[in-house]
XYZ file of C-alpha atoms in Angstrom:
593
model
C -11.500 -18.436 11.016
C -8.626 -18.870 9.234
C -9.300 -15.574 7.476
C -9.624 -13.792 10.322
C -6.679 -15.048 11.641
C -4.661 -13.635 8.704
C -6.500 -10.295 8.751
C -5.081 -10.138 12.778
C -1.238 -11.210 11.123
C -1.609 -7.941 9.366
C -1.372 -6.309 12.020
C 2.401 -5.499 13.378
C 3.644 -6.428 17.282
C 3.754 -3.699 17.996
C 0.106 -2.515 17.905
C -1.350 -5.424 18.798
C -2.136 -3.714 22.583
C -3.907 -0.441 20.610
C -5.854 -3.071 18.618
C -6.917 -5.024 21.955
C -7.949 -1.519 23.425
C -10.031 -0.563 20.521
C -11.900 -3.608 20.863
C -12.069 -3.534 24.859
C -13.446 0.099 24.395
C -16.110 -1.294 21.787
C -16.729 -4.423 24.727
C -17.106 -1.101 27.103
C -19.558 0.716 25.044
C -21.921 -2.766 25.170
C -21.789 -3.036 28.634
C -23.142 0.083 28.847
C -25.836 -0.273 25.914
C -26.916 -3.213 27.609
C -27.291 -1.480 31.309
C -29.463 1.350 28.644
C -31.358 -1.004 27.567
C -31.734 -2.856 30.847
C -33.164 0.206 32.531
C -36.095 1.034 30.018
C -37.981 -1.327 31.099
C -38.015 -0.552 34.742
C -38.407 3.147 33.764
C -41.145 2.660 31.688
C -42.937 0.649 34.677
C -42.531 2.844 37.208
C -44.028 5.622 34.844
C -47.534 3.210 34.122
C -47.645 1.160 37.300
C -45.592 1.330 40.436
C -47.376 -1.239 42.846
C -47.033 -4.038 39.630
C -43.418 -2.831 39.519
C -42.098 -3.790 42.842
C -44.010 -7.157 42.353
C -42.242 -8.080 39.342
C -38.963 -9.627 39.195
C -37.195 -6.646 38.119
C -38.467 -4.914 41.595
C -37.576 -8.036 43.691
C -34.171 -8.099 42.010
C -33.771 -4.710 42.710
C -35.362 -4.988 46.775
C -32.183 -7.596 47.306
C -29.563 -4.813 46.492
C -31.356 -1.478 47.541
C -32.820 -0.726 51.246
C -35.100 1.668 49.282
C -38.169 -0.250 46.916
C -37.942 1.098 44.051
C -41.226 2.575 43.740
C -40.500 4.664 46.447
C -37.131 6.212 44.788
C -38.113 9.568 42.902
C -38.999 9.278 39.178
C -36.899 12.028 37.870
C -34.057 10.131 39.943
C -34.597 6.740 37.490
C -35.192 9.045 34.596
C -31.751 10.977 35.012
C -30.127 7.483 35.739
C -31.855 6.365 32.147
C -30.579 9.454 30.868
C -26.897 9.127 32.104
C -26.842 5.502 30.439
C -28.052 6.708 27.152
C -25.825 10.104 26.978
C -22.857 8.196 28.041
C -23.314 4.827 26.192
C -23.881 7.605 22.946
C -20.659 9.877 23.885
C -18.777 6.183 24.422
C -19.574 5.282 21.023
C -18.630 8.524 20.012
C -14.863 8.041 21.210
C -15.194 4.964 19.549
C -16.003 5.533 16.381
C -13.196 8.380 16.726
C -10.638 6.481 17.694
C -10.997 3.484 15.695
C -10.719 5.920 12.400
C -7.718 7.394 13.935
C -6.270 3.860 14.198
C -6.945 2.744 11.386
C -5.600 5.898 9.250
C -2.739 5.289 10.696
C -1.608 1.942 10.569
C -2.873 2.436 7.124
C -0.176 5.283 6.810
C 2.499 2.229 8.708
C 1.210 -0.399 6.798
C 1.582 1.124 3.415
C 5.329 2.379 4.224
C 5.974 -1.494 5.041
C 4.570 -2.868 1.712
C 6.976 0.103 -0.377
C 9.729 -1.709 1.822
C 8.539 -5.504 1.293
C 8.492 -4.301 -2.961
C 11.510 -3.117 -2.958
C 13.335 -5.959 -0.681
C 12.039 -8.229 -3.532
C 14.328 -6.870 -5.607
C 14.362 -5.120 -9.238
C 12.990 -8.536 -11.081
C 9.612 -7.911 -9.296
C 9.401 -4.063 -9.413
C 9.759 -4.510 -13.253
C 6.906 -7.927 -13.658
C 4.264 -5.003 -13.119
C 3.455 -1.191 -14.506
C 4.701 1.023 -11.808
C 1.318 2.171 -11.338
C -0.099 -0.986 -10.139
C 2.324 -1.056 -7.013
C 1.496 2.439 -6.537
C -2.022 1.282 -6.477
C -1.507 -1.207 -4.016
C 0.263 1.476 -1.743
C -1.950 3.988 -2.210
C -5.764 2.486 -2.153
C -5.250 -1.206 -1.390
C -4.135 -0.535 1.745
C -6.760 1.324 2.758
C -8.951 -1.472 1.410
C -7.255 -4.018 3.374
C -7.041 -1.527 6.801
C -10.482 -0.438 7.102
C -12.431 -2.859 4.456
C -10.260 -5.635 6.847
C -8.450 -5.059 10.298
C -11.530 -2.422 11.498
C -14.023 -4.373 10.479
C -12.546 -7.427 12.580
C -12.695 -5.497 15.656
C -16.424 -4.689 14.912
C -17.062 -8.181 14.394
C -15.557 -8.638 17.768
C -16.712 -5.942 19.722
C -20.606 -5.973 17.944
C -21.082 -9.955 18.576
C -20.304 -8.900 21.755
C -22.605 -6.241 22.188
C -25.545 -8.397 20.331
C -24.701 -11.180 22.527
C -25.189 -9.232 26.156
C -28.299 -7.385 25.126
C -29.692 -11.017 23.763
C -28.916 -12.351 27.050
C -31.195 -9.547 28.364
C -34.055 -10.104 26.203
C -34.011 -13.843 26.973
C -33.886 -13.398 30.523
C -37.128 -10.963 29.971
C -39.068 -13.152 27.342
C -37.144 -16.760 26.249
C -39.726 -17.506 23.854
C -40.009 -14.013 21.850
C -36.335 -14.060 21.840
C -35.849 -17.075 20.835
C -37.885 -16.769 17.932
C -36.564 -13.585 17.066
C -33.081 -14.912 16.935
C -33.328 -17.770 15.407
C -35.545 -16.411 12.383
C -32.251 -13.609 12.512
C -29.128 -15.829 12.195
C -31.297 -18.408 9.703
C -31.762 -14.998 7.366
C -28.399 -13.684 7.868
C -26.660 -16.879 7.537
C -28.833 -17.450 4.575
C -28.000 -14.362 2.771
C -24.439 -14.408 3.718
C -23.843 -17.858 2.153
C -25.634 -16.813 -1.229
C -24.102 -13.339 -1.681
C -20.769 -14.251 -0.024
C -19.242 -15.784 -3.795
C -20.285 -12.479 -5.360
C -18.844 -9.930 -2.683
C -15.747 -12.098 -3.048
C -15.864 -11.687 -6.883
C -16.792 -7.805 -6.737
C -14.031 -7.654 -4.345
C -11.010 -9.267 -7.080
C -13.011 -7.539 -9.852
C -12.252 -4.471 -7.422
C -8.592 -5.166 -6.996
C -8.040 -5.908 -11.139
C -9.869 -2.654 -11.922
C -8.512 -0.192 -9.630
C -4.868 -0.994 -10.858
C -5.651 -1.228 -14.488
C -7.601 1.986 -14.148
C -4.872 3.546 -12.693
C -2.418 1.969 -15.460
C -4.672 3.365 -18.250
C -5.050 7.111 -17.093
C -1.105 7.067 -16.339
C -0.721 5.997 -20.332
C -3.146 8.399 -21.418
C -1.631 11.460 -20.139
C 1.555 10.070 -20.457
C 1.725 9.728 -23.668
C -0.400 12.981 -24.593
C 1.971 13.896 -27.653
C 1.479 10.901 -29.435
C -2.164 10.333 -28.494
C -2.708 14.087 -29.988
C -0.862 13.285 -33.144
C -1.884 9.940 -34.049
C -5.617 11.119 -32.973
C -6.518 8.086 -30.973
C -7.649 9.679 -28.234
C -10.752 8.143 -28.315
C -9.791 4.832 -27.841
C -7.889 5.354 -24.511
C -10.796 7.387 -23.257
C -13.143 4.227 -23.993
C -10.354 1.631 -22.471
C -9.620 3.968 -19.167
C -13.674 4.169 -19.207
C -14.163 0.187 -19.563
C -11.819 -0.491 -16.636
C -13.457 2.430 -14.389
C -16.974 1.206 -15.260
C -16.161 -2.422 -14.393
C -14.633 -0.495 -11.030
C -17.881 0.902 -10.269
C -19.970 -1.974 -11.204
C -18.222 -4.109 -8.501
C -18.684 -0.979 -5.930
C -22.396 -0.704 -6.424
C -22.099 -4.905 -5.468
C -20.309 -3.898 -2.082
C -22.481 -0.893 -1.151
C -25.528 -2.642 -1.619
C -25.444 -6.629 -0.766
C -24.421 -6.159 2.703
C -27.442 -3.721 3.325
C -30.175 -6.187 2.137
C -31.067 -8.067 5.311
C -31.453 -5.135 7.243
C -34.506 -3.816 6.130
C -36.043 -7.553 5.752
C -34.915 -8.266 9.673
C -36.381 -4.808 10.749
C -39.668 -5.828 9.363
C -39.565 -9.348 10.929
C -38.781 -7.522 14.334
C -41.010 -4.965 14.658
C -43.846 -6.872 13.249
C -43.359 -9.659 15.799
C -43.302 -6.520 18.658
C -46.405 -5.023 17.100
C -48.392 -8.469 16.580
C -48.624 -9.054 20.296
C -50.574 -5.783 21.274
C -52.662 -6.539 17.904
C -53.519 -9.783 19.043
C -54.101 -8.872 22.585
C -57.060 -6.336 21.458
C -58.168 -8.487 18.999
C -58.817 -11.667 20.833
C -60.496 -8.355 23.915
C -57.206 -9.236 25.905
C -55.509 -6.719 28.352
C -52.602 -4.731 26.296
C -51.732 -2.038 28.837
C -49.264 -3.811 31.050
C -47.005 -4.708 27.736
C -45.882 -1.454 27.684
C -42.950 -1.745 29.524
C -42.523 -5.135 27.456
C -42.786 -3.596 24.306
C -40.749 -0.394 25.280
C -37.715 -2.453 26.119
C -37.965 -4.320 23.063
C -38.431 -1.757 21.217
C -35.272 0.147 22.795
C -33.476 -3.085 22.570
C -34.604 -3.563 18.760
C -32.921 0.483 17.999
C -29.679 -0.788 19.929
C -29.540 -4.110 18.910
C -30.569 -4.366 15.174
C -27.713 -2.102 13.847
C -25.404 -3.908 15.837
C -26.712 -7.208 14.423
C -26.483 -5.708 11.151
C -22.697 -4.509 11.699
C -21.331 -7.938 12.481
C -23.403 -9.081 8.927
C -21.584 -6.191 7.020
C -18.516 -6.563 8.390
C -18.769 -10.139 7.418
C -19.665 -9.256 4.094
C -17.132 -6.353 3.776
C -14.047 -8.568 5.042
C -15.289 -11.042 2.080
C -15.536 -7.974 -0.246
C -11.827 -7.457 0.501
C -10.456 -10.897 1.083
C -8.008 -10.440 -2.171
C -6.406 -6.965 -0.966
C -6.003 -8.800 2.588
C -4.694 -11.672 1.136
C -2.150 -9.836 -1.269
C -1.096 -7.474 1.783
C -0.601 -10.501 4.343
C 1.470 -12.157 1.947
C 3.014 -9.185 0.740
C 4.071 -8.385 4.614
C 4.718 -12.048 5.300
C 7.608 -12.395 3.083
C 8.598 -9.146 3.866
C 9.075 -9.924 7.860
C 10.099 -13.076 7.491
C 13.222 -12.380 4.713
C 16.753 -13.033 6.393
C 18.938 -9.868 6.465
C 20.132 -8.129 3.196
C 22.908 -9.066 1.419
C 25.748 -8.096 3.492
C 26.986 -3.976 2.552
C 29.971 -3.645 0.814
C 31.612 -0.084 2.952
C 35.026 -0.282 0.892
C 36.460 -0.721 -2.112
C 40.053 0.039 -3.135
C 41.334 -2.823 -5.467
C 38.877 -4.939 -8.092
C 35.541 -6.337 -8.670
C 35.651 -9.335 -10.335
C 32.852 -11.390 -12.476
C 34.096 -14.946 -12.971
C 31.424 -16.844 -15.416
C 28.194 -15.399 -13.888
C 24.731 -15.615 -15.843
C 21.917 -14.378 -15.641
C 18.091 -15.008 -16.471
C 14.761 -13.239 -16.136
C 12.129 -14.512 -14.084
C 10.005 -14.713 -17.023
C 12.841 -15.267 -19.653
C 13.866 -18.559 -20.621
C 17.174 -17.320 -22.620
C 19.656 -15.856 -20.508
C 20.410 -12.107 -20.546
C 24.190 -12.832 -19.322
C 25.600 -16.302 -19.682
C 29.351 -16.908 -19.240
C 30.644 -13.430 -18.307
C 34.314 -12.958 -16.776
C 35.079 -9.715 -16.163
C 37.608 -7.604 -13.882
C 37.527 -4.218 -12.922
C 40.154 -2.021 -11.130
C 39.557 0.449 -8.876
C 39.933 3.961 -10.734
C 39.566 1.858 -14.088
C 37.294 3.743 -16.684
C 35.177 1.128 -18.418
C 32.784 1.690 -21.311
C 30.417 -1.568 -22.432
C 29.081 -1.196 -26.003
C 27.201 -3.224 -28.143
C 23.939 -4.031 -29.879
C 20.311 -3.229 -28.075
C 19.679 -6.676 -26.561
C 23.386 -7.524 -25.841
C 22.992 -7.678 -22.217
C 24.561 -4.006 -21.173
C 21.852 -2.874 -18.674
C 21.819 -6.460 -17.320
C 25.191 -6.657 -16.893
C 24.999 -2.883 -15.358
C 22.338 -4.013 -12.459
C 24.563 -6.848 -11.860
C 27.156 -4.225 -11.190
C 24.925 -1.986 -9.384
C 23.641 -4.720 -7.244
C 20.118 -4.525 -7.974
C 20.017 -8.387 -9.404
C 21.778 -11.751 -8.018
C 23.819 -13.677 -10.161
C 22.186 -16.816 -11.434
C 25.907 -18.821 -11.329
C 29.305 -18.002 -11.221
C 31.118 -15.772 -8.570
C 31.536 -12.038 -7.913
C 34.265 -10.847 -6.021
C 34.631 -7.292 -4.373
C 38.682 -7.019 -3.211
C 39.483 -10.377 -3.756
C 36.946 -11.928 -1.319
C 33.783 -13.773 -3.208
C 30.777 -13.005 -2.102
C 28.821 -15.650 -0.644
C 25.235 -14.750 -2.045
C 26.253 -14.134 -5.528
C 24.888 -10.504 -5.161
C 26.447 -6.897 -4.846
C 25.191 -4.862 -1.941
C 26.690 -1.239 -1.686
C 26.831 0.907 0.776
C 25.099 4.042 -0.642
C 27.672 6.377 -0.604
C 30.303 4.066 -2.412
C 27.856 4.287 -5.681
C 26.379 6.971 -8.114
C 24.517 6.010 -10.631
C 22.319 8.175 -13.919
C 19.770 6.257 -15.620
C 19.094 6.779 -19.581
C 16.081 8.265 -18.606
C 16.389 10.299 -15.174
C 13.159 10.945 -12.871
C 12.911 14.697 -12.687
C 11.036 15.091 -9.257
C 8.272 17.533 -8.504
C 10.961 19.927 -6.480
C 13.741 22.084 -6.751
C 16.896 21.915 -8.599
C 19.046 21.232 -5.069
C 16.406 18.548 -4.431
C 16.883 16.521 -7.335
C 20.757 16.493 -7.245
C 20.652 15.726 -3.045
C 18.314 13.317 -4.418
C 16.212 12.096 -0.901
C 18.048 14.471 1.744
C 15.645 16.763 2.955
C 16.028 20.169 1.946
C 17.163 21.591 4.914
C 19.998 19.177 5.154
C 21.094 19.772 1.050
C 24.583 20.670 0.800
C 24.287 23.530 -1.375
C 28.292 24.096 -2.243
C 28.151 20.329 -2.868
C 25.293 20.623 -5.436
C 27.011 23.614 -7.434
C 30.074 21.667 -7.662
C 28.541 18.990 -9.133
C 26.831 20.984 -11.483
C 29.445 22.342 -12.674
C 30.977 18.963 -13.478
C 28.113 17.925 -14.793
C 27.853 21.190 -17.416
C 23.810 22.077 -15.734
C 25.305 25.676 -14.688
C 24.075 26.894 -17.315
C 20.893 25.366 -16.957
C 20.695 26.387 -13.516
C 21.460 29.697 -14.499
C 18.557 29.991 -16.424
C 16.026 29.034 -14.428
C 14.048 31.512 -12.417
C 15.224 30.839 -9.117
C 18.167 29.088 -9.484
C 19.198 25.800 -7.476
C 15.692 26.565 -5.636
C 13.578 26.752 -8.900
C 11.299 24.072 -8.494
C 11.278 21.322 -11.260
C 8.916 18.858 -13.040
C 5.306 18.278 -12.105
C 3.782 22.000 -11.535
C 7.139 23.222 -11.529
C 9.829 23.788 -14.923
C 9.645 21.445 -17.922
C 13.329 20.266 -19.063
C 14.651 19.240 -22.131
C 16.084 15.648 -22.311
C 19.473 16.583 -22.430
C 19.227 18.995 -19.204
C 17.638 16.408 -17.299
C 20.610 13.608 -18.308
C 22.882 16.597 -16.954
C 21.112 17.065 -13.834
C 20.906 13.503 -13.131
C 24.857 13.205 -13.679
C 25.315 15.744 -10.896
C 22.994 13.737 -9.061
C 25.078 10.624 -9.412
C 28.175 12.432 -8.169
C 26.370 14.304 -5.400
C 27.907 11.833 -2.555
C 30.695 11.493 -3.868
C 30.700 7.737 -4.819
C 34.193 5.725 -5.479
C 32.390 4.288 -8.327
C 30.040 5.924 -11.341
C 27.609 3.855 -13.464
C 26.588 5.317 -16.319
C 23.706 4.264 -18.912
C 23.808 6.222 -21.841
C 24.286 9.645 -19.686
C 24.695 11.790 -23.867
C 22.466 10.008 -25.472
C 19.913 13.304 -25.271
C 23.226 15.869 -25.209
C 23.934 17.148 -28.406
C 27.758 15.600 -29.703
C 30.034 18.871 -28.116
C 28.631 18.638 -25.068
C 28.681 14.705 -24.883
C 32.727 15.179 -25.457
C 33.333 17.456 -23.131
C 31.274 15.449 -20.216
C 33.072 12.117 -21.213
C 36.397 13.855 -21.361
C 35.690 15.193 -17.969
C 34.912 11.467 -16.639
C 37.726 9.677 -17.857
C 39.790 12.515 -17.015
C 43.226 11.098 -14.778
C 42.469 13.758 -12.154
C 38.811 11.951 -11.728
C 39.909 9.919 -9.298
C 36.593 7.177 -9.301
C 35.855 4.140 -11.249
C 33.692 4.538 -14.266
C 31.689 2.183 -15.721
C 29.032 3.924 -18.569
C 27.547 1.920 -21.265
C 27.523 4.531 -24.603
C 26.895 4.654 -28.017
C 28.921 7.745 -28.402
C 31.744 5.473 -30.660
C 33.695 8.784 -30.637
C 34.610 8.630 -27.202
C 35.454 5.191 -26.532
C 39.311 6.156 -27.092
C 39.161 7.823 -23.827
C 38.228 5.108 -21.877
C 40.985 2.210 -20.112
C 38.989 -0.681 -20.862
C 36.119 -1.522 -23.971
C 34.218 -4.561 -23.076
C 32.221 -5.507 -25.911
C 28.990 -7.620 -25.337
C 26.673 -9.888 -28.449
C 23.671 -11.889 -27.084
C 24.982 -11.946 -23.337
C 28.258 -12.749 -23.577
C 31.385 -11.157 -23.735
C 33.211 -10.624 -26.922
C 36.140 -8.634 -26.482
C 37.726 -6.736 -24.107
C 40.857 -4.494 -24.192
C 41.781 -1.002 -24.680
C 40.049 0.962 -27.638
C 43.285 0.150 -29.910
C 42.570 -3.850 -29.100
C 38.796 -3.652 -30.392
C 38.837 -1.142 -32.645
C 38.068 -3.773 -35.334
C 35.375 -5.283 -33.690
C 34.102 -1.973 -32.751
C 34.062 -0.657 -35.917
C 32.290 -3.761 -37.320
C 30.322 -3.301 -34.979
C 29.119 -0.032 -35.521
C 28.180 -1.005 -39.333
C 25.439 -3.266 -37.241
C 23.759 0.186 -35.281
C 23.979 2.490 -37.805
C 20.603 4.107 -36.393
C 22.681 4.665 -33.103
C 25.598 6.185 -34.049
């Protein structure tokens, strides 16, 4: 129960009533199998024996609420009235099935745009504990997992134990003891079956969940890294690793397609022999047979109707256990999500400082501290460059800036006022940043400077002008199209250099008061690197820049060098101040220079 219970906490508020009418729909559709079911027997009566009919207790019932016996109504009349059940209980299941896919693709579609949120409002530590392609994973198939392998198959429990339950009812009201039998022989098997196979659906389930993501992770690397793989001639060995993780996939699928079929074809046989036995035994033992026709009609009816039903709530039992990891991961996932306070409150100005005043900073899986005692000012229209060794703490100390981690201790304070969570949160526009390594999207040139603005609302003047700052005219200029030659993916291949240019004029696209820069040159040949950080710490560029570099040649540009060792600050001053230590320092990188 209290699985099911989380499966329905999936679910947001707000379609809570669509839920509730898919499953009053499916409680529809077995009122209306039951009245199908109910009038078979009657039907099948009237056909064989008329006068024994209307002395039965389905022809009494029936004198109480009609003026007309019912051996005197028409059969064509009762058989259209059988038909009209059966064509409208099938074109109500119909809609059913219909709309319950419909629902189900897409709160899969709002469900999966709500886990992308609840990843990201977790912050940068947690995107970067797994391979990018196991969150994609989760986004892409586990919700679907945990939608239709979960939510749908609760409202078939629902709506099928109902169904199974009415046309029961029926059947015991016709014959207690055959039904009794027959359902307590039913739940004993199911329930038995359930409780031995239930570990191992669970297990395929997780094995399921580990292999999907893994796969994923392995075919990404494979193609990924398709230079090296062709040089070193490994290929081999990837093949066999991506091939290990999709075989364990598959072994753990055959587990879910075929456990939760088993019973059915062993309670089919128990069901039909039981219905089959009694005519048997009749003629054996020189008994009358003919008047269990209607008997065994209706059963039979009932036994097409009910046994799929029956064997719906035992899948969907099985399936939801199949799944219980995705639905578990996904509840929690959304849990935290809806229950998190409000962001970090937006920064919409800045015109004077940002100030660090002894803040650290660890890893969640780190026990040394990437930052620890850092004190740091910057002024507004300041140009800032951080150097020092790989490992000193420069990117750190760059997301601290950016706002993508919370300081550990210390304070930060934007304009004089210290923030009270210990964590930068820009407003978009104030802030452009270009990564070391810039994500070329699958789309045009416009696109990937606009950078998330659809293309109909891209500022094309904006994106030329940035361009140009950026030096990528000349790239642009090139291309086949122009600003709408489509990039990446199927598209144009770029150099590294064109795409750090590209993703410079991204970072300026907004027009941001403030520019962080991670090694923007370090793929632009030495002229060109010059000229762009000439351009950025340029008086007329009227923004704050902060850019770490290993471009020693231009530090004499910048207003401020803040030099960083194994997290902590070591100097700071204009380039004449730290030219010493810079110089020392650059004996210690001489692959970097």
């Amino acid at each position: 129960m209290r699985f099911l219970m989380l499966v329905f906490r999936i679910i947001p508020e707000n379609w809570h009533r669509r839920f509730f009418g898919l499953v009053a729909l499916y409680l529809l559709l077995g009122v209306f199998e039951m009245l199908g079911v109910a009038s078979i027997m009657p039907f099948v009566a009237l056909l064989s024996d008329p006068a024994a009919l209307a002395k039965s207790s389905t022809g009494q019932l029936f004198a109480l609420v009609s003026p007309v016996p019912l051996e005197q109504i028409p059969v064509h009349v009762v058989g259209l009235v059988v038909l009209f059940l059966f064509v409208f209980g099938n074109v109500l299941g119909l809609a059913s099935m219909w709309l319950s896919i419909r629902f189900s693709a897409r709160l899969g579609v709002r469900l999966a745009g709500e886990l992308s949120l609840s990843f990201f409002a977790r912050g940068l530590p947690f995107l970067r504990s797994q391979n990018p392609t196991i969150h994609a994973n989760y986004v892409v198939r586990e919700i679907d997992r945990a939608v239709s392998g979960g939510i749908l198959q609760l409202c078939l429990i629902v709506s099928k134990t109902f169904q199974v339950a009415l046309v029961v009812v029926l059947l015991a009201l016709v014959s207690p003891l055959f039904s009794a039998v027959f359902g307590l022989a039913a739940i004993v098997m199911y329930s038995l079956f359930f409780r031995v196979l239930r570990k191992k659906m669970a297990g395929a389930g997780e094995a399921i969940l580990h292999a999907t993501g893994n796969a994923t992770r392995a075919a990404t690397d494979l193609f990924a890294s398709a230079k090296e793989v062709l040089v070193r001639g490994n290929l081999n060995y990837f093949v066999a690793g991506l091939c290990g993780w999709l075989d364990e996939y598959h072994h753990a699928d055959q587990v879910s397609r075929v456990y939760p079929m088993v019973p059915k074809y062993l309670i089919e046989l128990l069901a039909f022999s039981m219905l089959l036995s009694l005519p048997i035994y009749r003629s054996w033992s020189g008994g009358e047979y003919r008047s269990l026709v209607p008997f065994i009609a209706l059963f039979a009816y009932a036994g097409y109707r009910l046994l799929p039903n029956l064997q719906q709530v035992y899948a969907s039992l099985s399936i939801l256990k199949f799944n219980a990891a995705a639905v578990e991961y996904l509840g929690q996932c959304l849990a935290e999500a809806r229950a998190r306070s409000a962001s970090a409150t937006r920064i919409e100005q800045f015109g004077q400082s940002i100030v660090f005043e002894n803040v650290a900073y660890t890893y969640p899986a780190s026990d040394a501290p990437a930052l620890a005692g850092v004190s740091l000012a910057i002024a507004a229209g300041e140009k800032v460059a951080i150097v020092g060794v790989s490992g000193s703490g420069k990117s750190t100390l760059l997301d601290l800036i950016l706002g993508l981690v919370p300081a550990a201790s210390g304070s930060i304070a934007i304009d004089g006022v210290e923030l009270a969570d210990q964590r930068l949160s820009w407003a978009t526009e104030l802030v452009g940043y270009a990564p070391q390594a810039p994500l070329i999207l699958g789309a045009s040139v416009a696109e990937n400077i606009a950078f998330g603005i659809p293309a109909d609302m891209i500022d094309q003047r904006r994106c030329r002008e940035v361009a140009d700052f950026a030096m990528a005219s000349d790239v642009v200029v090139n291309l086949p199209r122009g600003m709408a030659t489509v990039l990446g993916g199927d598209g144009v291949a770029l150099s590294g250099g064109e795409a750090q240019r590209i993703s410079i004029a991204r970072a300026l696209y907004h027009d941001p008061q403030i520019v962080v820069l991670d090694e923007p040159s370090s793929a632009l040949d030495p002229v060109l690197s010059a000229r762009l950080f000439e351009k950025l710490c340029a008086t007329g560029f009227n923004k704050t820049v902060v850019a770490v570099t290993h471009n020693w040649d231009v530090l004499p540009g910048f207003d401020k060098i803040v030099l960083m060792d194994s997290g902590r600050l070591v100097a700071i001053g204009s380039y004449a101040e730290v030219a010493p230590l810079v110089d020392e320092l650059r004996k210690r990188e001489p692959a970097e220079v």
